[in-house]
XYZ file of C-alpha atoms in Angstrom:
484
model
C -10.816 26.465 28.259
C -14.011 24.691 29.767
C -14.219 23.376 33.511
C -16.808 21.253 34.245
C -17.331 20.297 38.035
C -20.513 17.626 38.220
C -21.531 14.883 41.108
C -19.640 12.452 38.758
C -16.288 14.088 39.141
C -14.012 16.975 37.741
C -13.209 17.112 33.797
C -11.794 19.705 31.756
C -9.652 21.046 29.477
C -5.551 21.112 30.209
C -3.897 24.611 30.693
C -5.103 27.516 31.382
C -6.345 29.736 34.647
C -7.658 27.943 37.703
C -11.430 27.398 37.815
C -11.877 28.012 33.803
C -10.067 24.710 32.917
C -8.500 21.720 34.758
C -5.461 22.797 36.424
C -2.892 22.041 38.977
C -4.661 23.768 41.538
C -8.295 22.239 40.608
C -6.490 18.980 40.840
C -5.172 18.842 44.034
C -8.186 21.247 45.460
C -10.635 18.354 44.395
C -8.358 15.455 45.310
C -8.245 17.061 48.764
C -12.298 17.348 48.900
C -12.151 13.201 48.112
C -9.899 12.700 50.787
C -11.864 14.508 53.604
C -15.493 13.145 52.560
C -13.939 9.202 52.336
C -12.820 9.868 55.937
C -16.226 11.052 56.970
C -17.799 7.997 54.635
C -15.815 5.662 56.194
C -14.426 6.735 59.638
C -11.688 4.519 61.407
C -9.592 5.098 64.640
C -7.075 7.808 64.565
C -3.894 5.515 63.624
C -5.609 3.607 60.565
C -4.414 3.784 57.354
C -6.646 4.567 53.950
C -6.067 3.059 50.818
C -6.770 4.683 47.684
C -6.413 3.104 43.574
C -5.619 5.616 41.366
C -5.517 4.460 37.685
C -5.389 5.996 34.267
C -5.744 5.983 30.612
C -3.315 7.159 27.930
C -4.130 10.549 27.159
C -1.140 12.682 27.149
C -1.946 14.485 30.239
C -2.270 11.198 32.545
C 1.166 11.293 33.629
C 0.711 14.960 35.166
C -2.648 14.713 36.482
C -1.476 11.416 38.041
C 1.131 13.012 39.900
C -0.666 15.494 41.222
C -3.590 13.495 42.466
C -1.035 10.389 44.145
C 0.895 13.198 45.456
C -2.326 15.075 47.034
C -3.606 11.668 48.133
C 0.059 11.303 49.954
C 0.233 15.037 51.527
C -3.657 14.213 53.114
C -2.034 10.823 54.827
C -3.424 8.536 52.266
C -2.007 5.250 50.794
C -1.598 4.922 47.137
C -1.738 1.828 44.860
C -1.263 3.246 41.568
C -2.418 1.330 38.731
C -0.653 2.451 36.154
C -2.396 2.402 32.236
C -5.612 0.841 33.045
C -8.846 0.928 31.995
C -11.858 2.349 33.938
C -12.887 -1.371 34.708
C -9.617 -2.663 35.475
C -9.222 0.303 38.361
C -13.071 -0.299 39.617
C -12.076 -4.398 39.909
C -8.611 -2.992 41.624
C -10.319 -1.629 44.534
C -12.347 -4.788 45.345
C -8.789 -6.772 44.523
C -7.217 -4.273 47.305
C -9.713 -4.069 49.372
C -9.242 -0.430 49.423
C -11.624 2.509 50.543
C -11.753 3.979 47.189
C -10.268 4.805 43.564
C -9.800 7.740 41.658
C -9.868 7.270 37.848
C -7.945 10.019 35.633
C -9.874 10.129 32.297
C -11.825 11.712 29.884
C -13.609 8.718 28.526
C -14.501 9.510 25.141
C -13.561 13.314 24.924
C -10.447 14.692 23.234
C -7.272 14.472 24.131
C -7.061 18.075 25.469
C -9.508 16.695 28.010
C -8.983 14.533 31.031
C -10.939 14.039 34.369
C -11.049 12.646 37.538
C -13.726 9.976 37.968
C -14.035 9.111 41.868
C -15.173 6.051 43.515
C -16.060 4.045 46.720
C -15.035 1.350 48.628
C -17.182 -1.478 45.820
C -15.599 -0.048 43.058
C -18.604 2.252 42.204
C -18.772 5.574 41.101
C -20.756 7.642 44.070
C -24.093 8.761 44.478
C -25.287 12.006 44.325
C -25.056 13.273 47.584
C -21.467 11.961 48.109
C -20.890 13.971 45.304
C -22.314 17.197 46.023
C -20.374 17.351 49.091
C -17.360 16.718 47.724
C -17.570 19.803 45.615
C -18.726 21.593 47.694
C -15.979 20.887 50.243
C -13.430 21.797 47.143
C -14.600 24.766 46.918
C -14.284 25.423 50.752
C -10.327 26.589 50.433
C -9.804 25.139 53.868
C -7.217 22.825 53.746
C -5.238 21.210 56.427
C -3.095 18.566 55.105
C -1.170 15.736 57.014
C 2.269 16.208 58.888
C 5.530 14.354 57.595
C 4.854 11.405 59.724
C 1.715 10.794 59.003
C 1.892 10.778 55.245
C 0.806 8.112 52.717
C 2.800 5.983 50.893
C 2.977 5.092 47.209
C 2.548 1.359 45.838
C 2.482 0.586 42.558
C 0.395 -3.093 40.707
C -0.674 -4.185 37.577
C -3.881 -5.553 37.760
C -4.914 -6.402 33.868
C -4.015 -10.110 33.869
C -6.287 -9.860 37.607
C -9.066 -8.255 36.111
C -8.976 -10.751 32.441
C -8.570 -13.513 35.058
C -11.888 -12.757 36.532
C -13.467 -12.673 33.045
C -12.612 -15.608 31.785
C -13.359 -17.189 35.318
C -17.292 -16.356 34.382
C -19.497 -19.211 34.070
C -21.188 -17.678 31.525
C -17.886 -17.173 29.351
C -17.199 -20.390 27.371
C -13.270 -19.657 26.823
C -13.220 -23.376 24.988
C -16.076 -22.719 22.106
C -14.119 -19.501 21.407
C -11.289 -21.335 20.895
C -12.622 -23.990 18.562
C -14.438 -20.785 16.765
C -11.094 -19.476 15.430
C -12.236 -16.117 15.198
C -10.333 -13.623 13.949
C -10.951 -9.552 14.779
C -9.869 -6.175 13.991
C -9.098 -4.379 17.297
C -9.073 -0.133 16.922
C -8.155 0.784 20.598
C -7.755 4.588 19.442
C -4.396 4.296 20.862
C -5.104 4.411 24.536
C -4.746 1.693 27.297
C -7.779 -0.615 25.256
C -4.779 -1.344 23.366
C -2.832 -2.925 26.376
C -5.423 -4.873 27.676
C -7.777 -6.225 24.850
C -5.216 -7.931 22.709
C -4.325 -10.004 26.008
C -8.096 -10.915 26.555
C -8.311 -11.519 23.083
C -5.149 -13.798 22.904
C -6.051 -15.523 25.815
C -9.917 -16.360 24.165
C -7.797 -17.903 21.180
C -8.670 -15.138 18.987
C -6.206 -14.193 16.249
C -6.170 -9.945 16.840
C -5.253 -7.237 14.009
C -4.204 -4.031 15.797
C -5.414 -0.582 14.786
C -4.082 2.238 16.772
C -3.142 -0.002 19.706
C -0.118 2.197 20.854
C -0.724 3.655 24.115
C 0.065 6.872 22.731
C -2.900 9.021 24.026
C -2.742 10.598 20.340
C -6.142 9.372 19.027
C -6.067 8.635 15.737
C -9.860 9.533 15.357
C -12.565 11.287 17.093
C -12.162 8.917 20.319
C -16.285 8.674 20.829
C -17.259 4.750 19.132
C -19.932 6.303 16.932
C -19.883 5.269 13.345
C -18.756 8.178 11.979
C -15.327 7.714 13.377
C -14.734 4.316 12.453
C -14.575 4.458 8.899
C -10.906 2.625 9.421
C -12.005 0.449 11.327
C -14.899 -1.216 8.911
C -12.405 -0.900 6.171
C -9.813 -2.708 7.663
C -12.846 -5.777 8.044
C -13.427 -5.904 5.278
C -9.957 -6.197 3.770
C -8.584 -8.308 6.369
C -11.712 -10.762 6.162
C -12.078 -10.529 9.696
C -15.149 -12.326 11.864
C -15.619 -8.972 14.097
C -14.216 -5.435 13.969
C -14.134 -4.427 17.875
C -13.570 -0.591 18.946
C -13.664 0.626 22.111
C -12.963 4.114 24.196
C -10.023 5.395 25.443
C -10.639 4.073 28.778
C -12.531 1.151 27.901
C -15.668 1.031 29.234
C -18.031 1.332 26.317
C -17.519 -0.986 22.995
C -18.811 -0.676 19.498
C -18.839 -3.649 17.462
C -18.446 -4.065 13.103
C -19.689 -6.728 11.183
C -17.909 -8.545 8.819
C -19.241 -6.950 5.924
C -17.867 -3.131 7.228
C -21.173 -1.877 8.502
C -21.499 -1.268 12.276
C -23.191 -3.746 14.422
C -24.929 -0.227 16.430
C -23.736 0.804 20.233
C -27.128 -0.067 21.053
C -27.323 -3.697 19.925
C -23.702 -4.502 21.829
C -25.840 -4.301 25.415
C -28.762 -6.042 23.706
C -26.927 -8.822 21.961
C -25.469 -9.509 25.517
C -28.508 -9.532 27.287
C -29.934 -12.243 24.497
C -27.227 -14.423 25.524
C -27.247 -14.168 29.038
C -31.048 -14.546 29.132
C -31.285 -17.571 26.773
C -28.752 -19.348 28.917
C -30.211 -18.883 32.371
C -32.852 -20.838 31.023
C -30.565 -23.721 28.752
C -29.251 -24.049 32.512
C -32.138 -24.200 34.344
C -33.383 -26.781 31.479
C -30.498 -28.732 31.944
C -30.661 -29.209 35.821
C -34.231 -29.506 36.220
C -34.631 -26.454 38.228
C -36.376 -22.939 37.931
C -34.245 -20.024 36.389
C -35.136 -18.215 39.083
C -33.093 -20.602 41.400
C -30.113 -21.082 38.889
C -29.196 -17.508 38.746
C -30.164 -16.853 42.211
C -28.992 -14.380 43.362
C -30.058 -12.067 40.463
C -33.851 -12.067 38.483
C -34.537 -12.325 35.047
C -34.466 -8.863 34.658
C -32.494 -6.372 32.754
C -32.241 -2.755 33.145
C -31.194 0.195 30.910
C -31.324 4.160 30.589
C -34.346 6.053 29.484
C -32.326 7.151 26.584
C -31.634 3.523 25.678
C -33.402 1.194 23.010
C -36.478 -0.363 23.129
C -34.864 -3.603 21.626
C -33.139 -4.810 24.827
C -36.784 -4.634 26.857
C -38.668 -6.233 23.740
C -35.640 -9.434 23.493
C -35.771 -9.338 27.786
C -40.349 -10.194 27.722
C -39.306 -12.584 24.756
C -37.274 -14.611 27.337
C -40.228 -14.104 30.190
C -38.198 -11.622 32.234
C -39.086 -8.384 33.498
C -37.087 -4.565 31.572
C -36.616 -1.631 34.313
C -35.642 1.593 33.078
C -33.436 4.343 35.238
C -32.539 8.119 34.706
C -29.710 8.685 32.464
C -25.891 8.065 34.117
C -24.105 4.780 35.121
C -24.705 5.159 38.858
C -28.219 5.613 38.032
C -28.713 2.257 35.912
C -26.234 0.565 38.658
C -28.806 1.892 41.485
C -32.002 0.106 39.306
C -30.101 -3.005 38.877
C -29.448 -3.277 42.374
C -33.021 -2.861 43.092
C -34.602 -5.021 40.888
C -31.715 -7.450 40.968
C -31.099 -7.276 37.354
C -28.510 -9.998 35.658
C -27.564 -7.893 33.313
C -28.144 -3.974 32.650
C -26.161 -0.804 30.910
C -26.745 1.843 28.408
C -27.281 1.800 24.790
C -23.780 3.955 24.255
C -22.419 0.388 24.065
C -21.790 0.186 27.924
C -22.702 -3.755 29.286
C -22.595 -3.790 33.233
C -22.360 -7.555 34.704
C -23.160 -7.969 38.229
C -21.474 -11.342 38.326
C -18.074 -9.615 37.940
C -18.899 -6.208 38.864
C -21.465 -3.187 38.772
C -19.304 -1.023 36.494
C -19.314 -1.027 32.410
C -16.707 -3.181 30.696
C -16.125 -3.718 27.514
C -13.952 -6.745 28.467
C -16.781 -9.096 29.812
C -18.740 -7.432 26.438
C -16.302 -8.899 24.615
C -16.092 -12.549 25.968
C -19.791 -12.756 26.335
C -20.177 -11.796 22.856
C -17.810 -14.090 21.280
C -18.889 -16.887 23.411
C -22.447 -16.156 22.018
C -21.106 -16.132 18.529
C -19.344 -19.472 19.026
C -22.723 -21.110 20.280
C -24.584 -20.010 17.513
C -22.406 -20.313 14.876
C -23.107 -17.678 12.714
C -21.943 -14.592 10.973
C -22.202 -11.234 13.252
C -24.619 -9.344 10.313
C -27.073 -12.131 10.609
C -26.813 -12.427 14.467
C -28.007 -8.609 14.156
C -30.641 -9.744 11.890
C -32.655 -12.050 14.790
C -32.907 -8.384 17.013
C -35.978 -6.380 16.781
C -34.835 -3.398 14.313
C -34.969 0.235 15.683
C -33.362 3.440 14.826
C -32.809 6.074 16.877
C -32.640 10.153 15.659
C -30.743 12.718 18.153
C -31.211 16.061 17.725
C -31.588 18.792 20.396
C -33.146 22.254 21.173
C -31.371 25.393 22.155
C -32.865 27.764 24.426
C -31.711 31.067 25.145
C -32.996 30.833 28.823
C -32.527 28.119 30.858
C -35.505 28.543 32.460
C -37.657 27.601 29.010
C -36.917 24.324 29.946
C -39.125 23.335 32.756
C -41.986 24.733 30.720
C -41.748 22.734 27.839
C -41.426 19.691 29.735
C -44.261 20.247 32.053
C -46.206 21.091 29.017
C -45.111 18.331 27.358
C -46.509 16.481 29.602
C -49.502 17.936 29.441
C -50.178 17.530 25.855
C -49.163 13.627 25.703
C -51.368 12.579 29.118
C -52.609 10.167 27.160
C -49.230 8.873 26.326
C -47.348 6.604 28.391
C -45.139 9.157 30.329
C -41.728 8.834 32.454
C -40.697 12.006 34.316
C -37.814 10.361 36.776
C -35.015 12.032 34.333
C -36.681 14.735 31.884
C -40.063 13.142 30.130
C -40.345 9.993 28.098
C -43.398 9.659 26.107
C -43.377 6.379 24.765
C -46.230 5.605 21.989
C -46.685 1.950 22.086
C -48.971 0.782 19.350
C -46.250 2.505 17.324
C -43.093 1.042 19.283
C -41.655 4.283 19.111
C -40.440 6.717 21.934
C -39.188 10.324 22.168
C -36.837 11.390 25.356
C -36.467 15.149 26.541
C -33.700 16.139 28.527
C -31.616 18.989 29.751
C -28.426 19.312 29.480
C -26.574 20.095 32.694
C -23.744 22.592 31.166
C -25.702 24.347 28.465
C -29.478 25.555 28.079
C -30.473 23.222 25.863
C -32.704 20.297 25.829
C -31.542 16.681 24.038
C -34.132 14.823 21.955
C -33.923 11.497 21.556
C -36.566 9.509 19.451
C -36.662 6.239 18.801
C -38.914 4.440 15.739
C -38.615 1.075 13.800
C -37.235 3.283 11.109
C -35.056 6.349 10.863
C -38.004 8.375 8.943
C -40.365 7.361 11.575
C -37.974 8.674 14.141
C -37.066 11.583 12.359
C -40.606 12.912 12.035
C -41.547 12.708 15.788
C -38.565 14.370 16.792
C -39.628 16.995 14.271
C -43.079 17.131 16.041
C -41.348 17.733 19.446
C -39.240 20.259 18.328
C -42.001 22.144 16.371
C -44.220 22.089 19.408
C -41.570 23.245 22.076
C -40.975 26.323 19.264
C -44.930 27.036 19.977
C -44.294 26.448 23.667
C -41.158 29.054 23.295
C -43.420 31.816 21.136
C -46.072 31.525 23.395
C-alpha cells in the first residue's frame, strides 16, 4: 500500500490502514485541510457561502472517493458543484465557468487503477503553489478538526460541463473548425476506458471527424498500462493501420496529456504533440500579423512570441520557437511550475514534453482537447500526412534511465559535483542540474526523485546512441562520485 502526500495533492493506493495508503480517513482528513486554507486564501464575511468543483475520472474508486470528499466539503459548510466524469481540464474550465473559489480533482492521471488522488485547485482553475500546498498538509496532519453545525452546512449541485468546456475550444480563433471539416479526417480514438472516452468523441464529432473507438467505455478498467508511452499502445497503432485511419489519438485517463500515431502505426512521440502545436501557433501569429499589416507582437497582444517548457522537455520545441523569431523559457519540472514561467514571460503557448499542451487563450492548465483541435486544424492547413508533418521537426531522441542511491543524502553531492566538473558547460540548477552541450545539441537532466533516493537521468541527443552514451557517462561518473 503506498501513500504519497506532496504540495500537488494526496495520491495513493485504495484499501488498506490509514496513513500507508489512501483511505477514508486520509480523504476526508485532507479534504478538511483544503477547506480551512481556501478560507484563509480567500476570506469573506461570516455569512458567505464557498463554492467548491469537484470532478472525476473513471477509475473504479471515483465514486467512493467522490463521496467522501463532497460529503467532507458539505460537513465544513462548503457548496458543492459536482462535475460528474470529467476530465482534469473540463473541472479546471468548471471553476472559471462557476466562478467558484476552488476545485478538487479525484484522479490518478496516468497511474493504475488501484490508484486515485486528489488534485486541488484555486479560484483560476490552477493547481496551487507551493506554499499553499505545504500548508495544507501540514494542517491535515494537525488532527484538529472543527467542522460546521447543521445549519450552516453546504449544499450539493450537480452540472455537466463537457459541451461548456468543447464550446470554448472550438470558440478559439486559432481553431479552424471549417478546414477540419473539409479535411475529412478520420482517427482512431484509445481513451483507455476512462472519461477521454466521453468527451473526445464529442469534440471529435463536432470537428467533423469520423472517430473509431478503442476502449472508450468509461469503465475505469484500463485496458493497458494507462501511461501514453509507446509501449502501451501497440493496439492502438494496429488498429491505424488496419482501419486506414489519418491519426491514431490516445490520451490519459483524465485527459490532460495526449499521444498521437501516425498513419503508418508508428508513434508521432509525446514530445513532438507540444512541439507540433507550438509550430502552428507560432507560424500563424505571424500569417496574421502579415495579413493585417501589423506587428505580431500587437496581434497576439496580450501574450509574446514565446514558448515555455520543462527542463526535462525537448530541445525541438525551443529550436522550431528561434526558427519563428520568438524567444524558449525553460521552468523546473511540474505543471504549476511551467504555468508560473508562462505567466512571466507571457508565453502563447507552453507545456511539457509528456504530451501535455497548456493554452493561455483558453486556460493555464494541460488539455488534450485544445491539442487536439489545434493539431487537426494544423493538419488541414497543410495538407499533409501526419509521418511527414513529423518529418519538417528537428529530430531528437531522448534516453531515461536513473540512479539508485542507497542514501539519500548521495544526492546533493553528485549534483554539486556535477556541476563542478561541467563549469564549462552550459548549466541550469533551478530544478536538479541541466548541462546542456550545445555544439552537440544534446542535453543531460539530473534529478531527484521526491519519494525514493534515486536520481532520474534524462539525456537528450539527435540520436538514441548519442543519448545513450552520455547518459552512460553521467552514470559512470556519479558511481566515481559514490566510491569516492
Amino acid at each position: 500500500m503506498t501513500l504519497i502526500k506532496s504540495i500537488s495533492g494526496i495520491r495513493g493506493t485504495i484499501g488498506g490502514a490509514p496513513g500507508d495508503a489512501l483511505t477514508p480517513i486520509d480523504i476526508v482528513k485532507f479534504t478538511y485541510a483544503y477547506c480551512v486554507k481556501l478560507r484563509e486564501r480567500r476570506p469573506k464575511p461570516a455569512d458567505a457561502r464557498y463554492k467548491v468543483v469537484v470532478g472525476k475520472d473513471a477509475r473504479i474508486s471515483g465514486e467512493m472517493v467522490e463521496q467522501l470528499v463532497c460529503g467532507s466539503l458539505i460537513a465544513c459548510g462548503v457548496d458543492v458543484v459536482k462535475a460528474g466524469f470529467a476530465s482534469t481540464p473540463t473541472t479546471e474550465m468548471a471553476v472559471i465557468f462557476e466562478q467558484a473559489d476552488g476545485g478538487i480533482i479525484l484522479t490518478a492521471s496516468h497511474n493504475p487503477k488501484q490508484w486515485n488522488a486528489l488534485k486541488l485547485l484555486n479560484e483560476k482553475g490552477e493547481f496551487l503553489n507551493a506554499a499553499e500546498g505545504a500548508a495544507i498538509l501540514e494542517c491535515a496532519d494537525s488532527d484538529n478538526f472543527d467542522f460546521a453545525d447543521v445549519d450552516s452546512l453546504g449544499t450539493i449541485e450537480e452540472k455537466d460541463f463537457t459541451d461548456m468546456h468543447l464550446d470554448a475550444v472550438l470558440a478559439l480563433e486559432a481553431v479552424d473548425a471549417e478546414a477540419v471539416r473539409k479535411a475529412g479526417f478520420k482517427v482512431v480514438l484509445d481513451a483507455v476506458n476512462s472519461v477521454g472516452g466521453i468527451i473526445m468523441p464529442r469534440l471529435l464529432k463536432r470537428l467533423g471527424v469520423e472517430c473509431v473507438e478503442l476502449n472508450c467505455e468509461p469503465t475505469g478498467q484500463f485496458a493497458h498500462n494507462p501511461e501514453p508511452l509507446p509501449a502501451n499502445l501497440v493496439q492502438l497503432c494496429d488498429a491505424v493501420v488496419d482501419s486506414k485511419a489519418d491519426l491514431g489519438i490516445s490520451v490519459d485517463p483524465d485527459v490532460d496529456r495526449l499521444a498521437l500515431i501516425c498513419e503508418d502505426g508508428k508513434p508521432f512521440g509525446e514530445e513532438y504533440t507540444l512541439v507540433s502545436v507550438a509550430d502552428y501557433l507560432l507560424s500563424y501569429a505571424a500569417e496574421q500579423a502579415e495579413k493585417a499589416g501589423k506587428p505580431v507582437e500587437e496581434i497576439i497582444a496580450p501574450y509574446k512570441l514565446a514558448t515555455v517548457s520543462n527542463l526535462s522537455s525537448s530541445r525541438a520545441l525551443r529550436d522550431v520557437t528561434e526558427k519563428h523569431g520568438g524567444k524558449y523559457y525553460a521552468s523546473a519540472v511540474g505543471e504549476v511550475n511551467v504555468t508560473t514561467r508562462m505567466k512571466e514571460c507571457g508565453a502563447l503557448i507552453g507545456g511539457e514534453g509528456n504530451g501535455g499542451v497548456i493554452y493561455p487563450a483558453l486556460h493555464y492548465g494541460r488539455d488534450a482537447m485544445v491539442g487536439v483541435a489545434l493539431f487537426l486544424t494544423n493538419l488541414a492547413h497543410k495538407k499533409c500526412k501526419v509521418s511527414e508533418l513529423l518529418k519538417t521537426y528537428p529530430a531528437y531522441t531522448i534516453a531515461k534511465n536513473r540512479i539508485e542511491l542507497s542514501d539519500k543524502s548521495l544526492i546533493d553531492k553528485i549534483l554539486d559535483q556535477m556541476k563542478s566538473i561541467y563549469a564549462k558547460e552550459d548549466i541550469n540548477d533551478i530544478d536538479g542540474v541541466k548541462i546542456s552541450f550545445e555544439a552537440e545539441r544534446k542535453w543531460v537532466h539530473l534529478r531527484r526523485s521526491n519519494t525514493e533516493p534515486i536520481i532520474r537521468v534524462y539525456a537528450e541527443a539527435p540520436t538514441m546512441d548519442e543519448a545513450e552514451k552520455l547518459a552512460d557517462e553521467i552514470i559512470r561518473i556519479a558511481d566515481s562520485i559514490i566510491k569516492g
